[in-house]
Every structure is written in structure tokens, then in C-alpha cells.
């Protein structure tokens, strides 16, 4: 989760939301 969060800071909010959504699903 930490790695995803750190990568999310570089990505746009939309891409970050999609990544988090894919992990949750």
C-alpha cells in the first residue's frame, strides 16, 4: 500500500484512483 501511495503522488488523481480501485477490487 505504501508503494502504491508513493507512486500515486506522481500520478494524476484520476490514475491514482483507478490504481487504488483495482487493488480494492
Short mmCIF file of C-alpha atoms in Angstrom, two decimals:
data_model
loop_
_atom_site.label_atom_id
_atom_site.label_comp_id
_atom_site.label_asym_id
_atom_site.label_seq_id
_atom_site.Cartn_x
_atom_site.Cartn_y
_atom_site.Cartn_z
CA UNK A 1 0.00 0.00 0.00
CA UNK A 2 2.85 2.37 0.83
CA UNK A 3 4.46 1.81 -2.56
CA UNK A 4 1.16 2.47 -4.30
CA UNK A 5 0.66 5.67 -2.29
CA UNK A 6 4.16 6.89 -3.11
CA UNK A 7 3.65 6.16 -6.79
CA UNK A 8 0.25 7.84 -6.64
CA UNK A 9 1.86 11.13 -5.67
CA UNK A 10 3.47 11.18 -9.12
CA UNK A 11 0.36 10.08 -10.99
CA UNK A 12 -2.68 12.21 -11.62
CA UNK A 13 -5.59 11.91 -9.17
CA UNK A 14 -7.61 10.00 -11.78
CA UNK A 15 -4.90 7.43 -12.42
CA UNK A 16 -4.29 7.09 -8.70
CA UNK A 17 -8.00 6.46 -8.11
CA UNK A 18 -8.01 3.77 -10.80
CA UNK A 19 -4.97 2.05 -9.28
CA UNK A 20 -6.47 2.09 -5.80
CA UNK A 21 -9.81 0.90 -7.17
CA UNK A 22 -8.18 -2.04 -8.95
CA UNK A 23 -6.43 -3.08 -5.74
CA UNK A 24 -9.63 -2.83 -3.70
CA UNK A 25 -11.48 -4.88 -6.28
#
